[in-house]
Amino acid sequence: MAPQILIGDRAALEDALSADFETRGRRAVELRGVFSVALSGGSLATEFFPTLARLSFDWSRAEFFWADERAVPPSDPESNYGIALSLWLGPANVPPANIHRMRGEDSDLQRAASDYAGELVDVAGNPPRLDFVMLGAGPDGHIASLFPGHPVSRDGRHLVAVVEDAPKPPPRRLTLTMAPLVGAECVVVVALGKAKAGAIRNAIERDETTPLSVLAERSGNMRLLLDEGAASLLSNRGKVGR
Ligand code: 6PG
């Protein structure tokens, strides 16, 4: 199903992401008592996590996972977990038991990937159905650490995989594969700036296959939050939400 597209300035995108999070979070808690979330890194984290940290939400009901992580220790400035902890989970006092980080520092990344898949299934079921996945998008159309043309992006056997040669540094990463992303109740992809415009246009208006376009095609409920720069190459802008 085609993703819902929202184009707006930073304030409008923050409001939309916050409203999505709160609405879906409250509904998940009412239905099942828990709200499973997966986070990514990059500008999604630095630009939006401080706002999400200020939501009045019962964080004891939220279970936090990651869509991807760099193969670095939590204290490393490159750590997606470390950035989320400092900008959101720490300030919001999310209980540590509700935080399920990928162990990027593990000397055996395959073991770390397998262990994480088990942790994900324990909370989100098998196959896992995450309630709310938040991703950024790369200028090449990558999402999480699923890169165009990379075999891990086509991995249909595992829930979590190891990337040894990511084109975006650092090269070694852990990532959810496409299945748990496609299987999520809701996926929100945030893209800011003209550098992303080509990847967004290719995912929405052309058939160039990238992980972003595959997710847009296969997700049952995906929202694209774009600023004017990221949306600047879309031809059918008139039909998108404001
Ligand atoms: C990572 C991220 C990655 C990121 C995109 C977009 O670990 O690097 O998970 O998928 O979200 O590369 O990053 P920017 O929004 O910073 O361009």
mmCIF file of C-alpha atoms and ligand atoms in Angstrom:
data_model
loop_
_atom_site.group_PDB
_atom_site.id
_atom_site.type_symbol
_atom_site.label_atom_id
_atom_site.label_comp_id
_atom_site.label_asym_id
_atom_site.label_seq_id
_atom_site.Cartn_x
_atom_site.Cartn_y
_atom_site.Cartn_z
ATOM 1 C CA MET A 1 0.000 0.000 0.000
ATOM 2 C CA ALA A 2 1.366 3.422 -0.910
ATOM 3 C CA PRO A 3 2.799 5.354 2.036
ATOM 4 C CA GLN A 4 1.032 8.413 3.388
ATOM 5 C CA ILE A 5 3.193 11.469 2.727
ATOM 6 C CA LEU A 6 3.324 14.560 4.912
ATOM 7 C CA ILE A 7 5.362 17.544 3.774
ATOM 8 C CA GLY A 8 6.022 20.295 6.272
ATOM 9 C CA ASP A 9 8.520 22.382 8.162
ATOM 10 C CA ARG A 10 10.346 21.033 11.177
ATOM 11 C CA ALA A 11 7.637 22.080 13.638
ATOM 12 C CA ALA A 12 4.909 20.413 11.565
ATOM 13 C CA LEU A 13 6.914 17.201 11.276
ATOM 14 C CA GLU A 14 7.651 17.182 15.012
ATOM 15 C CA ASP A 15 3.933 17.634 15.728
ATOM 16 C CA ALA A 16 2.991 14.838 13.325
ATOM 17 C CA LEU A 17 5.555 12.387 14.700
ATOM 18 C CA SER A 18 4.594 13.209 18.283
ATOM 19 C CA ALA A 19 0.896 12.780 17.512
ATOM 20 C CA ASP A 20 1.538 9.464 15.734
ATOM 21 C CA PHE A 21 3.602 8.203 18.653
ATOM 22 C CA GLU A 22 1.053 9.209 21.277
ATOM 23 C CA THR A 23 -1.993 7.936 19.368
ATOM 24 C CA ARG A 24 -0.481 4.585 18.500
ATOM 25 C CA GLY A 25 1.135 4.244 21.886
ATOM 26 C CA ARG A 26 -2.071 4.783 23.802
ATOM 27 C CA ARG A 27 -3.949 2.400 21.506
ATOM 28 C CA ALA A 28 -1.304 -0.336 21.882
ATOM 29 C CA VAL A 29 -1.283 0.037 25.670
ATOM 30 C CA GLU A 30 -5.085 -0.130 25.812
ATOM 31 C CA LEU A 31 -5.145 -3.254 23.638
ATOM 32 C CA ARG A 32 -2.112 -5.182 24.882
ATOM 33 C CA GLY A 33 -0.621 -3.244 27.785
ATOM 34 C CA VAL A 34 2.638 -2.643 25.904
ATOM 35 C CA PHE A 35 3.942 -0.421 23.074
ATOM 36 C CA SER A 36 6.919 -1.837 21.173
ATOM 37 C CA VAL A 37 9.050 0.761 19.399
ATOM 38 C CA ALA A 38 12.146 0.490 17.187
ATOM 39 C CA LEU A 39 14.506 3.424 16.711
ATOM 40 C CA SER A 40 17.092 4.307 14.110
ATOM 41 C CA GLY A 41 19.934 6.798 14.113
ATOM 42 C CA GLY A 42 21.015 9.867 12.174
ATOM 43 C CA SER A 43 19.018 13.097 11.949
ATOM 44 C CA LEU A 44 15.840 11.286 13.057
ATOM 45 C CA ALA A 45 17.504 10.974 16.463
ATOM 46 C CA THR A 46 19.216 14.328 16.727
ATOM 47 C CA GLU A 47 16.282 16.352 15.342
ATOM 48 C CA PHE A 48 13.284 14.580 16.849
ATOM 49 C CA PHE A 49 14.196 12.561 19.935
ATOM 50 C CA PRO A 50 14.395 15.596 22.297
ATOM 51 C CA THR A 51 10.775 16.441 21.371
ATOM 52 C CA LEU A 52 9.580 12.872 21.857
ATOM 53 C CA ALA A 53 11.305 12.796 25.249
ATOM 54 C CA ARG A 54 8.941 15.548 26.414
ATOM 55 C CA LEU A 55 5.739 13.593 25.635
ATOM 56 C CA SER A 56 3.572 12.772 28.609
ATOM 57 C CA PHE A 57 3.568 9.023 28.102
ATOM 58 C CA ASP A 58 3.628 6.077 30.519
ATOM 59 C CA TRP A 59 7.168 4.997 29.587
ATOM 60 C CA SER A 60 6.884 1.900 31.745
ATOM 61 C CA ARG A 61 4.612 0.536 28.986
ATOM 62 C CA ALA A 62 7.031 1.240 26.133
ATOM 63 C CA GLU A 63 9.567 -1.405 25.037
ATOM 64 C CA PHE A 64 12.416 0.132 23.034
ATOM 65 C CA PHE A 65 14.301 -1.731 20.340
ATOM 66 C CA TRP A 66 16.637 -0.553 17.569
ATOM 67 C CA ALA A 67 16.291 -0.950 13.814
ATOM 68 C CA ASP A 68 20.062 -0.854 13.551
ATOM 69 C CA GLU A 69 23.233 -0.221 15.531
ATOM 70 C CA ARG A 70 26.828 0.395 14.743
ATOM 71 C CA ALA A 71 29.432 -2.137 15.917
ATOM 72 C CA VAL A 72 30.688 0.187 18.634
ATOM 73 C CA PRO A 73 30.343 0.285 22.427
ATOM 74 C CA PRO A 74 27.386 2.175 23.951
ATOM 75 C CA SER A 75 29.723 4.966 25.071
ATOM 76 C CA ASP A 76 30.921 5.626 21.517
ATOM 77 C CA PRO A 77 29.563 8.855 19.958
ATOM 78 C CA GLU A 78 28.560 6.723 16.960
ATOM 79 C CA SER A 79 26.262 4.501 19.040
ATOM 80 C CA ASN A 80 22.588 4.804 18.061
ATOM 81 C CA TYR A 81 21.715 3.541 21.539
ATOM 82 C CA GLY A 82 23.987 6.118 23.164
ATOM 83 C CA ILE A 83 22.400 8.958 21.195
ATOM 84 C CA ALA A 84 18.873 7.766 22.017
ATOM 85 C CA LEU A 85 19.779 7.397 25.700
ATOM 86 C CA SER A 86 21.149 10.915 25.941
ATOM 87 C CA LEU A 87 18.421 12.640 23.886
ATOM 88 C CA TRP A 88 15.319 10.652 24.851
ATOM 89 C CA LEU A 89 15.405 7.583 27.048
ATOM 90 C CA GLY A 90 17.485 9.162 29.799
ATOM 91 C CA PRO A 91 15.625 12.479 30.005
ATOM 92 C CA ALA A 92 12.285 10.596 29.902
ATOM 93 C CA ASN A 93 13.434 8.195 32.631
ATOM 94 C CA VAL A 94 12.543 5.127 30.579
ATOM 95 C CA PRO A 95 13.083 2.090 32.847
ATOM 96 C CA PRO A 96 16.318 0.277 31.869
ATOM 97 C CA ALA A 97 14.407 -3.024 31.731
ATOM 98 C CA ASN A 98 12.379 -1.561 28.859
ATOM 99 C CA ILE A 99 15.454 -0.770 26.775
ATOM 100 C CA HIS A 100 16.640 -3.555 24.481
ATOM 101 C CA ARG A 101 19.823 -2.386 22.846
ATOM 102 C CA MET A 102 21.734 -4.235 20.137
ATOM 103 C CA ARG A 103 25.131 -5.282 21.521
ATOM 104 C CA GLY A 104 27.262 -3.716 18.847
ATOM 105 C CA GLU A 105 30.336 -4.058 21.030
ATOM 106 C CA ASP A 106 30.095 -7.870 21.018
ATOM 107 C CA SER A 107 33.215 -9.476 19.513
ATOM 108 C CA ASP A 108 30.880 -12.025 17.890
ATOM 109 C CA LEU A 109 28.329 -9.966 15.935
ATOM 110 C CA GLN A 110 26.552 -13.040 14.581
ATOM 111 C CA ARG A 111 25.902 -14.157 18.158
ATOM 112 C CA ALA A 112 24.731 -10.644 19.033
ATOM 113 C CA ALA A 113 22.353 -10.713 16.042
ATOM 114 C CA SER A 114 20.939 -14.095 17.006
ATOM 115 C CA ASP A 115 20.517 -13.101 20.657
ATOM 116 C CA TYR A 116 18.754 -9.901 19.618
ATOM 117 C CA ALA A 117 16.348 -11.786 17.377
ATOM 118 C CA GLY A 118 15.380 -13.870 20.402
ATOM 119 C CA GLU A 119 14.841 -10.784 22.555
ATOM 120 C CA LEU A 120 12.711 -9.223 19.817
ATOM 121 C CA VAL A 121 10.543 -12.337 19.492
ATOM 122 C CA ASP A 122 10.121 -12.557 23.272
ATOM 123 C CA VAL A 123 8.495 -9.102 23.333
ATOM 124 C CA ALA A 124 6.997 -8.613 19.849
ATOM 125 C CA GLY A 125 6.045 -12.195 18.984
ATOM 126 C CA ASN A 126 7.082 -14.585 16.235
ATOM 127 C CA PRO A 127 7.073 -13.296 13.605
ATOM 128 C CA PRO A 128 7.672 -10.027 15.483
ATOM 129 C CA ARG A 129 5.061 -7.326 15.034
ATOM 130 C CA LEU A 130 6.554 -4.090 16.301
ATOM 131 C CA ASP A 131 3.995 -1.398 16.979
ATOM 132 C CA PHE A 132 5.960 1.668 15.850
ATOM 133 C CA VAL A 133 9.195 1.765 13.835
ATOM 134 C CA MET A 134 10.962 5.067 13.240
ATOM 135 C CA LEU A 135 13.559 5.205 10.476
ATOM 136 C CA GLY A 136 15.664 7.701 8.629
ATOM 137 C CA ALA A 137 16.451 7.350 4.929
ATOM 138 C CA GLY A 138 19.827 7.647 3.221
ATOM 139 C CA PRO A 139 20.456 9.548 -0.042
ATOM 140 C CA ASP A 140 20.943 6.146 -1.702
ATOM 141 C CA GLY A 141 17.606 4.833 -0.431
ATOM 142 C CA HIS A 142 18.955 2.841 2.504
ATOM 143 C CA ILE A 143 16.917 2.403 5.652
ATOM 144 C CA ALA A 144 18.257 1.126 8.974
ATOM 145 C CA SER A 145 21.471 -0.575 7.812
ATOM 146 C CA LEU A 146 19.858 -2.140 4.748
ATOM 147 C CA PHE A 147 21.741 -0.755 1.767
ATOM 148 C CA PRO A 148 20.849 -0.947 -1.948
ATOM 149 C CA GLY A 149 22.212 -4.068 -3.626
ATOM 150 C CA HIS A 150 23.569 -5.496 -0.364
ATOM 151 C CA PRO A 151 22.729 -9.183 0.219
ATOM 152 C CA VAL A 152 21.556 -8.450 3.773
ATOM 153 C CA SER A 153 18.818 -6.256 2.260
ATOM 154 C CA ARG A 154 17.471 -9.418 0.596
ATOM 155 C CA ASP A 155 17.905 -11.673 3.650
ATOM 156 C CA GLY A 156 14.583 -13.465 4.068
ATOM 157 C CA ARG A 157 15.814 -16.012 6.621
ATOM 158 C CA HIS A 158 16.856 -13.913 9.616
ATOM 159 C CA LEU A 159 15.224 -11.180 11.694
ATOM 160 C CA VAL A 160 18.539 -9.534 12.579
ATOM 161 C CA ALA A 161 21.666 -9.550 10.423
ATOM 162 C CA VAL A 162 25.289 -8.402 10.444
ATOM 163 C CA VAL A 163 26.604 -5.906 7.893
ATOM 164 C CA GLU A 164 30.416 -5.974 7.608
ATOM 165 C CA ASP A 165 30.835 -3.483 4.764
ATOM 166 C CA ALA A 166 28.253 -0.721 5.046
ATOM 167 C CA PRO A 167 28.920 2.085 2.530
ATOM 168 C CA LYS A 168 27.960 4.551 5.284
ATOM 169 C CA PRO A 169 30.609 4.553 8.018
ATOM 170 C CA PRO A 170 31.111 2.832 10.325
ATOM 171 C CA PRO A 171 31.137 -0.248 8.103
ATOM 172 C CA ARG A 172 30.244 -2.878 10.713
ATOM 173 C CA ARG A 173 26.650 -2.872 11.904
ATOM 174 C CA LEU A 174 23.719 -4.884 13.198
ATOM 175 C CA THR A 175 20.362 -4.370 11.515
ATOM 176 C CA LEU A 176 16.804 -5.621 11.495
ATOM 177 C CA THR A 177 16.146 -7.222 8.134
ATOM 178 C CA MET A 178 13.283 -6.196 5.881
ATOM 179 C CA ALA A 179 10.757 -8.661 7.352
ATOM 180 C CA PRO A 180 10.377 -7.123 10.831
ATOM 181 C CA LEU A 181 10.258 -3.657 9.255
ATOM 182 C CA VAL A 182 7.571 -4.642 6.740
ATOM 183 C CA GLY A 183 5.701 -6.543 9.453
ATOM 184 C CA ALA A 184 5.482 -3.570 11.804
ATOM 185 C CA GLU A 185 2.051 -2.155 12.667
ATOM 186 C CA CYS A 186 3.286 1.297 11.643
ATOM 187 C CA VAL A 187 6.521 2.562 10.082
ATOM 188 C CA VAL A 188 7.438 6.240 9.973
ATOM 189 C CA VAL A 189 10.336 7.298 7.755
ATOM 190 C CA VAL A 190 11.670 10.808 8.297
ATOM 191 C CA ALA A 191 13.726 12.464 5.548
ATOM 192 C CA LEU A 192 15.109 16.000 5.677
ATOM 193 C CA GLY A 193 16.988 18.005 3.069
ATOM 194 C CA LYS A 194 17.528 18.056 -0.691
ATOM 195 C CA ALA A 195 20.124 15.302 -0.494
ATOM 196 C CA LYS A 196 17.276 12.842 0.136
ATOM 197 C CA ALA A 197 15.024 14.144 -2.678
ATOM 198 C CA GLY A 198 16.280 11.672 -5.281
ATOM 199 C CA ALA A 199 15.831 8.649 -3.003
ATOM 200 C CA ILE A 200 12.330 9.814 -2.045
ATOM 201 C CA ARG A 201 11.296 10.427 -5.659
ATOM 202 C CA ASN A 202 12.720 7.072 -6.755
ATOM 203 C CA ALA A 203 10.902 5.266 -3.949
ATOM 204 C CA ILE A 204 7.557 6.916 -4.584
ATOM 205 C CA GLU A 205 7.433 7.699 -8.305
ATOM 206 C CA ARG A 206 9.799 5.338 -10.058
ATOM 207 C CA ASP A 207 10.487 1.644 -9.915
ATOM 208 C CA GLU A 208 14.100 1.876 -8.872
ATOM 209 C CA THR A 209 14.447 -0.823 -6.258
ATOM 210 C CA THR A 210 16.003 0.330 -3.005
ATOM 211 C CA PRO A 211 15.291 -0.798 0.553
ATOM 212 C CA LEU A 212 13.204 2.371 0.942
ATOM 213 C CA SER A 213 11.128 1.563 -2.160
ATOM 214 C CA VAL A 214 10.706 -2.076 -1.077
ATOM 215 C CA LEU A 215 9.487 -0.958 2.341
ATOM 216 C CA ALA A 216 7.151 1.625 0.761
ATOM 217 C CA GLU A 217 5.702 -1.076 -1.469
ATOM 218 C CA ARG A 218 5.381 -3.847 1.123
ATOM 219 C CA SER A 219 4.546 -2.048 4.365
ATOM 220 C CA GLY A 220 0.884 -2.129 5.299
ATOM 221 C CA ASN A 221 1.112 1.209 7.079
ATOM 222 C CA MET A 222 3.942 3.573 6.313
ATOM 223 C CA ARG A 223 4.153 7.319 6.718
ATOM 224 C CA LEU A 224 6.793 9.485 5.074
ATOM 225 C CA LEU A 225 7.538 12.736 6.917
ATOM 226 C CA LEU A 226 9.384 15.070 4.556
ATOM 227 C CA ASP A 227 10.575 18.625 4.667
ATOM 228 C CA GLU A 228 10.411 20.760 1.505
ATOM 229 C CA GLY A 229 13.935 19.786 0.491
ATOM 230 C CA ALA A 230 13.368 16.042 0.694
ATOM 231 C CA ALA A 231 10.046 16.419 -1.177
ATOM 232 C CA SER A 232 11.425 18.796 -3.813
ATOM 233 C CA LEU A 233 11.554 16.239 -6.655
ATOM 234 C CA LEU A 234 8.093 14.745 -6.114
ATOM 235 C CA SER A 235 5.856 15.582 -9.087
ATOM 236 C CA ASN A 236 2.502 14.877 -7.459
ATOM 237 C CA ARG A 237 2.998 17.107 -4.417
ATOM 238 C CA GLY A 238 -0.541 18.429 -4.700
ATOM 239 C CA LYS A 239 -1.973 15.130 -3.525
ATOM 240 C CA VAL A 240 0.027 14.888 -0.339
ATOM 241 C CA GLY A 241 -1.061 15.733 3.135
ATOM 242 C CA ARG A 242 -0.085 19.011 4.752
HETATM 243 C C1 6PG B 1 22.443 4.800 10.937
HETATM 244 C C2 6PG B 1 21.004 5.052 10.676
HETATM 245 C C3 6PG B 1 20.728 5.247 9.216
HETATM 246 C C4 6PG B 1 20.199 6.663 9.089
HETATM 247 C C5 6PG B 1 20.206 7.103 7.660
HETATM 248 C C6 6PG B 1 19.785 8.576 7.558
HETATM 249 O O1 6PG B 1 22.764 4.038 11.835
HETATM 250 O O2 6PG B 1 23.255 5.450 10.271
HETATM 251 O O3 6PG B 1 20.209 4.162 11.246
HETATM 252 O O4 6PG B 1 19.798 4.355 8.654
HETATM 253 O O5 6PG B 1 18.874 6.717 9.622
HETATM 254 O O6 6PG B 1 21.506 6.944 7.154
HETATM 255 O O7 6PG B 1 20.686 9.340 8.315
HETATM 256 P P1 6PG B 1 20.582 10.965 8.245
HETATM 257 O O8 6PG B 1 19.133 11.274 8.496
HETATM 258 O O9 6PG B 1 21.489 11.456 9.332
HETATM 259 O O10 6PG B 1 20.998 11.349 6.859
#
